[in-house]
mmCIF file of C-alpha atoms in Angstrom:
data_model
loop_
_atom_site.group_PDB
_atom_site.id
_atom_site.type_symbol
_atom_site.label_atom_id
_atom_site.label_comp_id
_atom_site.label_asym_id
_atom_site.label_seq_id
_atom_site.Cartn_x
_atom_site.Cartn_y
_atom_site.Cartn_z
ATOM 1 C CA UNK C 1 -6.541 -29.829 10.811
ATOM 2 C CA UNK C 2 -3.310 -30.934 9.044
ATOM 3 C CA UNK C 3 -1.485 -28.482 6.745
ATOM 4 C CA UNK C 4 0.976 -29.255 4.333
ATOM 5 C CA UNK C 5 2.628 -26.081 3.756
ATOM 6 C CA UNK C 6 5.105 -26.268 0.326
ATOM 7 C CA UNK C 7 6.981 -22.798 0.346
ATOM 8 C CA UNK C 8 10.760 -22.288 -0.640
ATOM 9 C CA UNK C 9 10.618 -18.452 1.109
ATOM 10 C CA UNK C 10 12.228 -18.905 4.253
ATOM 11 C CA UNK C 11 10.362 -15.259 5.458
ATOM 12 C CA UNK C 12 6.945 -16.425 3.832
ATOM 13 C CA UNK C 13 7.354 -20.009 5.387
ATOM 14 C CA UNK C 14 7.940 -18.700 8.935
ATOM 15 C CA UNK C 15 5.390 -16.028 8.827
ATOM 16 C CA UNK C 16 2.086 -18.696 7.380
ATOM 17 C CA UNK C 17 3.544 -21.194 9.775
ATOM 18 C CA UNK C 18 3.749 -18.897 13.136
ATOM 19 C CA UNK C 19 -0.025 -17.445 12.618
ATOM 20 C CA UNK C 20 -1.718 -21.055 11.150
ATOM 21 C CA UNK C 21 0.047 -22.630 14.252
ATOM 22 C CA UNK C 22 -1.388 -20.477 16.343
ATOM 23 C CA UNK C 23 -4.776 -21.034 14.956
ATOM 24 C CA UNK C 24 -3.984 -24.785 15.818
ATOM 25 C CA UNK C 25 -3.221 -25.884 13.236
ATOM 26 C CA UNK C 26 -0.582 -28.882 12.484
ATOM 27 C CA UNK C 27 1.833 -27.618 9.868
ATOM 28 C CA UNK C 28 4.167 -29.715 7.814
ATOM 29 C CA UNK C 29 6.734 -27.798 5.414
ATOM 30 C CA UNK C 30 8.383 -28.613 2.460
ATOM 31 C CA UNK C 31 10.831 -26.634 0.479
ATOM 32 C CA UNK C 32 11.167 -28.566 -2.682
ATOM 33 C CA UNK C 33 8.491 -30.280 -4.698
ATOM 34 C CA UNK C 34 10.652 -33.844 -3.993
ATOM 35 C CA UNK C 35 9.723 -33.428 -0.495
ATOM 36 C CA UNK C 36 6.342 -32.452 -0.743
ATOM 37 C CA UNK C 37 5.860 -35.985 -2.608
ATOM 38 C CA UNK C 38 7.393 -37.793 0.268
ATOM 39 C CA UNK C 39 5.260 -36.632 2.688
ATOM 40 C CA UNK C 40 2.434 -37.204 0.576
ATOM 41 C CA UNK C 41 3.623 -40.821 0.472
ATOM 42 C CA UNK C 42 3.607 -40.487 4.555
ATOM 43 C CA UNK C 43 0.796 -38.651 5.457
ATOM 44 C CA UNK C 44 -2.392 -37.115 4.477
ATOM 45 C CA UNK C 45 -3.863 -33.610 4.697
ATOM 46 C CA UNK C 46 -6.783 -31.843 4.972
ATOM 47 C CA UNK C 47 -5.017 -28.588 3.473
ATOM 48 C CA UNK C 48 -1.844 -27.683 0.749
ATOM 49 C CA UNK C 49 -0.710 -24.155 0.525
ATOM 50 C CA UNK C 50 1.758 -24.883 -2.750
ATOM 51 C CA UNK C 51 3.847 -22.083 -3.960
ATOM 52 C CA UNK C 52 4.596 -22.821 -7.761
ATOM 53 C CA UNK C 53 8.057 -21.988 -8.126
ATOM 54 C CA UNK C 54 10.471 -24.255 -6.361
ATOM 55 C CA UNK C 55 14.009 -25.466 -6.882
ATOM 56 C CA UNK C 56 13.128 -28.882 -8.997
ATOM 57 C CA UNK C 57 9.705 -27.908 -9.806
ATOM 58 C CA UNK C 58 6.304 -26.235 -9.764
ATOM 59 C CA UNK C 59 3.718 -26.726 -6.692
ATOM 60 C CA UNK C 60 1.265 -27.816 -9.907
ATOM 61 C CA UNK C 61 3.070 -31.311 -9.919
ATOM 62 C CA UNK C 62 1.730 -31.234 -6.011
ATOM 63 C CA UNK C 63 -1.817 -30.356 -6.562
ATOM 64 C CA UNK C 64 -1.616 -32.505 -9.629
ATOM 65 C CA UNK C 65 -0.153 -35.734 -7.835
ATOM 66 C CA UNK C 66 -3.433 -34.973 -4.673
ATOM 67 C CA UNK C 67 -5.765 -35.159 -7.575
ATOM 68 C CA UNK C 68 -4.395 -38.370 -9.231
ATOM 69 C CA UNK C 69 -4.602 -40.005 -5.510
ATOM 70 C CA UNK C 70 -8.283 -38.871 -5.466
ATOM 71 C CA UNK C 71 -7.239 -36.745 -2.345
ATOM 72 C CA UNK C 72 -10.175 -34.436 -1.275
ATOM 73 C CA UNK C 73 -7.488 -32.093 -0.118
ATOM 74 C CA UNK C 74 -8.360 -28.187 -0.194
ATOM 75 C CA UNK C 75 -5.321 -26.863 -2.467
ATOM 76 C CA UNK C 76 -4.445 -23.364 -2.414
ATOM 77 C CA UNK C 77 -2.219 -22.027 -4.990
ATOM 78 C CA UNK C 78 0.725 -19.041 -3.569
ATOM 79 C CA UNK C 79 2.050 -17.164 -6.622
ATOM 80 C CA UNK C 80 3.388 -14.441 -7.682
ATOM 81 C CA UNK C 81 1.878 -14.809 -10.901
ATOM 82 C CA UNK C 82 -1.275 -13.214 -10.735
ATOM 83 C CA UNK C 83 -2.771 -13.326 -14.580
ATOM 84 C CA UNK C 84 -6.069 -14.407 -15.161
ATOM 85 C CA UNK C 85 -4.596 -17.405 -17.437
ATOM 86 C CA UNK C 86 -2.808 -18.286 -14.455
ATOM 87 C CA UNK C 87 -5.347 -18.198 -11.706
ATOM 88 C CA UNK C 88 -7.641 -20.336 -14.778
ATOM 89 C CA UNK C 89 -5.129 -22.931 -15.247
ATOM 90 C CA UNK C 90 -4.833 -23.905 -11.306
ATOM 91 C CA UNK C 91 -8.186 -23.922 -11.100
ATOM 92 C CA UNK C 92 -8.884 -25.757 -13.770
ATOM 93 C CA UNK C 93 -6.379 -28.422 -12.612
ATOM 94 C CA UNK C 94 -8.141 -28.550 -9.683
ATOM 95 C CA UNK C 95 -7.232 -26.109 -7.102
ATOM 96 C CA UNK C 96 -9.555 -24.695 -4.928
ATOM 97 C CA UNK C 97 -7.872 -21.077 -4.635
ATOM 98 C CA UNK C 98 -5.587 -19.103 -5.555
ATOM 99 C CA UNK C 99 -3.521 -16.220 -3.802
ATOM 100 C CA UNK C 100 -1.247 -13.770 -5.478
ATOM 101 C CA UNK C 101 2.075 -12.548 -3.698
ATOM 102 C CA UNK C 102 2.203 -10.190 -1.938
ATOM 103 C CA UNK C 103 -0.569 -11.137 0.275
ATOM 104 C CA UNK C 104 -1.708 -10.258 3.923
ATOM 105 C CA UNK C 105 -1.314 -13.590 5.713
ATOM 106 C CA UNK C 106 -4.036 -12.286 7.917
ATOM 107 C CA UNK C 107 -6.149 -13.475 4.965
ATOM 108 C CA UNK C 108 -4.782 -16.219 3.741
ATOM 109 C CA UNK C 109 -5.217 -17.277 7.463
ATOM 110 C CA UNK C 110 -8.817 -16.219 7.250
ATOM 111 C CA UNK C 111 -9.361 -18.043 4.070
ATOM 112 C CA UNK C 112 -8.025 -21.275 5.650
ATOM 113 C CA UNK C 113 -10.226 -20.821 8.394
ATOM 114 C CA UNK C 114 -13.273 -20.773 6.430
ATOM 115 C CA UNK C 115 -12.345 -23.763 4.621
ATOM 116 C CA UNK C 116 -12.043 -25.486 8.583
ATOM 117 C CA UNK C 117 -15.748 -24.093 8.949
ATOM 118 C CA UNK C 118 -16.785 -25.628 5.802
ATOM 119 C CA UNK C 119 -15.444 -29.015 6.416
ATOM 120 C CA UNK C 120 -17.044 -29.251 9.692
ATOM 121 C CA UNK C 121 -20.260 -28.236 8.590
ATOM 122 C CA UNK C 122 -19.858 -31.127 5.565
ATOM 123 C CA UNK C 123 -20.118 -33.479 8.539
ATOM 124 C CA UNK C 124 -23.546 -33.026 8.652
ATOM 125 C CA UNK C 125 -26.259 -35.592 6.797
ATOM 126 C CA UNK C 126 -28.848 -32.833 6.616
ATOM 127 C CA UNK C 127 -28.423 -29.473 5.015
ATOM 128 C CA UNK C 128 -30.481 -26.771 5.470
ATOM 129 C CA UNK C 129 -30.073 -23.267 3.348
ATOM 130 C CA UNK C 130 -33.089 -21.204 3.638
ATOM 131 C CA UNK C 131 -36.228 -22.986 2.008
ATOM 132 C CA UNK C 132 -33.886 -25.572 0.614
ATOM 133 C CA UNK C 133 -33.279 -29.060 2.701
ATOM 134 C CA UNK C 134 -31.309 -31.232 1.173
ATOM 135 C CA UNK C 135 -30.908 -34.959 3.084
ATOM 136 C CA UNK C 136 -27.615 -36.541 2.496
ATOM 137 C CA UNK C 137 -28.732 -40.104 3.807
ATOM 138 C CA UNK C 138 -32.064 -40.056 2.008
ATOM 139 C CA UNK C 139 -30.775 -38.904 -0.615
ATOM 140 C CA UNK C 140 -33.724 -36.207 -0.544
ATOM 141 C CA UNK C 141 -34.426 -32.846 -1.471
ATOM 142 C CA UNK C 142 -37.150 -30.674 -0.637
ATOM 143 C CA UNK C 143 -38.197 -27.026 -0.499
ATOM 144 C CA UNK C 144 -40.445 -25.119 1.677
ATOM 145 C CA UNK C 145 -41.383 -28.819 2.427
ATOM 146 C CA UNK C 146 -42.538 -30.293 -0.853
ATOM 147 C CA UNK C 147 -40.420 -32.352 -2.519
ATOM 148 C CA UNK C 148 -37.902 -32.219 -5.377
ATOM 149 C CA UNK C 149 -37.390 -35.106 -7.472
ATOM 150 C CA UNK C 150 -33.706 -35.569 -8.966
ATOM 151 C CA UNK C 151 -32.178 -38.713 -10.363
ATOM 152 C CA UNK C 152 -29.481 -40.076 -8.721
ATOM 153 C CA UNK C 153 -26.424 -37.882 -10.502
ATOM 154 C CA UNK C 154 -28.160 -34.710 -10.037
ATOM 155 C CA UNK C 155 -28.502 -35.031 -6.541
ATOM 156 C CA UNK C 156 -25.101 -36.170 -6.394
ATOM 157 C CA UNK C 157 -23.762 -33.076 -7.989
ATOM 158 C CA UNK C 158 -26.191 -30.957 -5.340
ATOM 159 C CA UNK C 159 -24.842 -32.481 -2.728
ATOM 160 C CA UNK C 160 -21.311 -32.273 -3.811
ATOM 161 C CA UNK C 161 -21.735 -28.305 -4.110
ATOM 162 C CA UNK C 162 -23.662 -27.983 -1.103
ATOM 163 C CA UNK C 163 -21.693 -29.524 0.988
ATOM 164 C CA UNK C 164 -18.815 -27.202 0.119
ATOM 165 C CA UNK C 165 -20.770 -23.628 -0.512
ATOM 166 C CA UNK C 166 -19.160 -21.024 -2.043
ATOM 167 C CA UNK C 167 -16.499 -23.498 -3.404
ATOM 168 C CA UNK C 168 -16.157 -22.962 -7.258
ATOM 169 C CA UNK C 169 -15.925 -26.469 -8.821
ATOM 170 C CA UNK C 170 -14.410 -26.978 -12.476
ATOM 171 C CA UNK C 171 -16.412 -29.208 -15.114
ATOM 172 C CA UNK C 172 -13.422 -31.538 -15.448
ATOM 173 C CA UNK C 173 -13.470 -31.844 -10.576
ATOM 174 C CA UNK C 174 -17.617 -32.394 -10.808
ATOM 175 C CA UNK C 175 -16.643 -35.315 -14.206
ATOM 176 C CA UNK C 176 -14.193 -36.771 -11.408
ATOM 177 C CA UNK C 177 -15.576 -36.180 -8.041
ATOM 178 C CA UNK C 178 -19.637 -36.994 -8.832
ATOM 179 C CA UNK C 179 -19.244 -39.493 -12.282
ATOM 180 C CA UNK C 180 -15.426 -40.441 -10.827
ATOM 181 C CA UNK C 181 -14.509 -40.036 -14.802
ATOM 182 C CA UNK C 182 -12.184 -37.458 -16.212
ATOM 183 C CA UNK C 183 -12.666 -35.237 -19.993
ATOM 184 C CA UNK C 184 -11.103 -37.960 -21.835
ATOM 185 C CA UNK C 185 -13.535 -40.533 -21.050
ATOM 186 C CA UNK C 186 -16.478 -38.499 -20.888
ATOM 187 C CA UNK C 187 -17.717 -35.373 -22.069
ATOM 188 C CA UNK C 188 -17.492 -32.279 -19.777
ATOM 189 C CA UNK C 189 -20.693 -31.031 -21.252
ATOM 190 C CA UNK C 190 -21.886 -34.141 -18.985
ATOM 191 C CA UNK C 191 -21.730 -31.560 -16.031
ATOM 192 C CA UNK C 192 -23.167 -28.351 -17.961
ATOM 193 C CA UNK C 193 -26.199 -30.539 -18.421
ATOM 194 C CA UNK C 194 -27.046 -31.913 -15.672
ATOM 195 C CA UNK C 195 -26.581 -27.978 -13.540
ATOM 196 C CA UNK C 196 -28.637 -26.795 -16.395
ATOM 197 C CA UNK C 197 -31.434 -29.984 -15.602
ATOM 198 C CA UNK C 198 -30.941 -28.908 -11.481
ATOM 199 C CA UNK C 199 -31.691 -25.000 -12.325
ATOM 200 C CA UNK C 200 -34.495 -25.820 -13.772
ATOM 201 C CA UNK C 201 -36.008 -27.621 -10.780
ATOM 202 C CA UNK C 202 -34.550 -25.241 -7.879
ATOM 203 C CA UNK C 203 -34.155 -21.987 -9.381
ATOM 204 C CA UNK C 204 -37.100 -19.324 -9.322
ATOM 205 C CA UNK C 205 -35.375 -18.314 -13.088
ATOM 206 C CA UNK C 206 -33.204 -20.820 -14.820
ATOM 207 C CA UNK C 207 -31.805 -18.543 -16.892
ATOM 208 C CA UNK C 208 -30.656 -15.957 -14.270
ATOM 209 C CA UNK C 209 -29.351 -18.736 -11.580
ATOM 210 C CA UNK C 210 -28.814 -17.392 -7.831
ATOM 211 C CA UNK C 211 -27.768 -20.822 -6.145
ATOM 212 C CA UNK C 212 -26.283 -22.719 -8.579
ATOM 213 C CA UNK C 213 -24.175 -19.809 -10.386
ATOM 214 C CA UNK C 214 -21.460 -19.906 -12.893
ATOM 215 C CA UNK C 215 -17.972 -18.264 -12.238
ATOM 216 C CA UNK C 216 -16.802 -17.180 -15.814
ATOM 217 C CA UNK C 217 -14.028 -19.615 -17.204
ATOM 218 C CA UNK C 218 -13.794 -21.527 -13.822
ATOM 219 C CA UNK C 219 -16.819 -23.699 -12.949
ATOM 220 C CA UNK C 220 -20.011 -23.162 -11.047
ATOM 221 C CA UNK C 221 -20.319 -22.195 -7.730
ATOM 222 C CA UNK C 222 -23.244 -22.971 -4.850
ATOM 223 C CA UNK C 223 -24.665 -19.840 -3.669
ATOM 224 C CA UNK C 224 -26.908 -20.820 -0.219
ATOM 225 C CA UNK C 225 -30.584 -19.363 -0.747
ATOM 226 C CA UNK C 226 -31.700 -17.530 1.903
ATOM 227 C CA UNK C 227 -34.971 -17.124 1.520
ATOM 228 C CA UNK C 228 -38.552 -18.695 -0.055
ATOM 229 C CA UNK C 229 -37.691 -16.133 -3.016
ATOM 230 C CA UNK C 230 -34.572 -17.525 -4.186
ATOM 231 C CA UNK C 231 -35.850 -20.891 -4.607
ATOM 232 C CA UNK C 232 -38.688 -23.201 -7.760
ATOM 233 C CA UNK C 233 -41.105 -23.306 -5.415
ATOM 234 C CA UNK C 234 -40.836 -20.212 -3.337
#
């Protein structure tokens, strides 16, 4: 996997570097936001770990330049600033995860990991979570065996979440990933509606949702079901 690593630090940039490289992963640095943007320009990446507070800028210019380009690129935000507003407003611009300084790089290397699992297992066409099969190329979803029914943007926004579980995705990333629209042109509550339409057709209680949860002032989040129990028609 590629890794653009934006971090002004020289002792932070050295330390991520040495332990993702010897995970195997292909690091690029940058030190300034201006050179993130050129490389950007030059290459793409399959990770960004963007510290916020550079020389001529904030690593949010980054993360907001990757979602402009329609980058799938897993962004995770490196601050110091570790208020909730903060860790909201990243998120909410679209990164995937945030990490307050000081951290153990042990788990930011962990983290970064699981994010390599995840996209390896999105290669797959078929998805199966406990009762729950969902079939990318059919465009089918089933549980226990029988059948679920969903138009075509609800399955799109299962498929979306499943493919990336655990993931917490923002109403405004869903509006531009799944309806490729933004809260300008449409209405967010677009999204809250049609999770509230898929609980009611996958969840064993709608109102107290265990796969298709909501993280409090972030987004909603795909919890795998892993068992008959957890799922409508278990």
């Amino acid at each position: 996997m590629k890794l653009l690593l934006l971090e002004d630090d020289v002792a932070v940039r050295r330390l991520v570097t040495n332990h993702l490289e010897q995970q195997g992963f292909t690091v690029t640095v940058a030190t300034t936001v201006a050179e993130a943007m050129r490389k950007l320009n030059h290459d793409t990446f399959d990770v960004a770990i963007l510290d916020l507070t550079l020389p001529d800028g904030s690593g949010l210019d980054v993360l907001h330049a990757l979602r402009a380009l329609g980058a799938t690129t897993h962004v995770t935000v490196l601050s110091g600033a570790g208020a909730e507003i903060d860790r909201i407003g990243a998120l909410d611009l679209g990164a995937d995860d945030y990490v307050v300084k000081p951290f153990f790089v042990r788990e930011l290397t962990a983290r970064i990991l699981a994010v390599q699992r995840r996209r390896a297992s999105s290669d797959a066409t078929e998805l199966d979570y406990g009762p729950l099969h969902i079939d990318i190329a059919a465009r089918e979803v089933s549980i226990d065996g029988v059948q679920v029914h969903l138009p075509t943007k609800e399955f799109d926004v299962l498929a979306c979440m499943a493919t990336h579980p655990g993931r917490v995705f923002s109403r405004d990333e869903l509006l531009r990933t799944v309806w490729q629209s933004a809260a300008d042109w449409q209405r967010a509550s677009t999204v809250t509606e049609h999770i509230r339409r898929l609980r009611s057709k996958i969840e064993v209680d709608p109102l107290n949702p265990r796969i298709l949860r909501t993280a409090r002032g972030a987004g909603y989040r795909f919890d795998p079901p892993t068992d008959a129990g957890e799922t409508a028609e278990g």
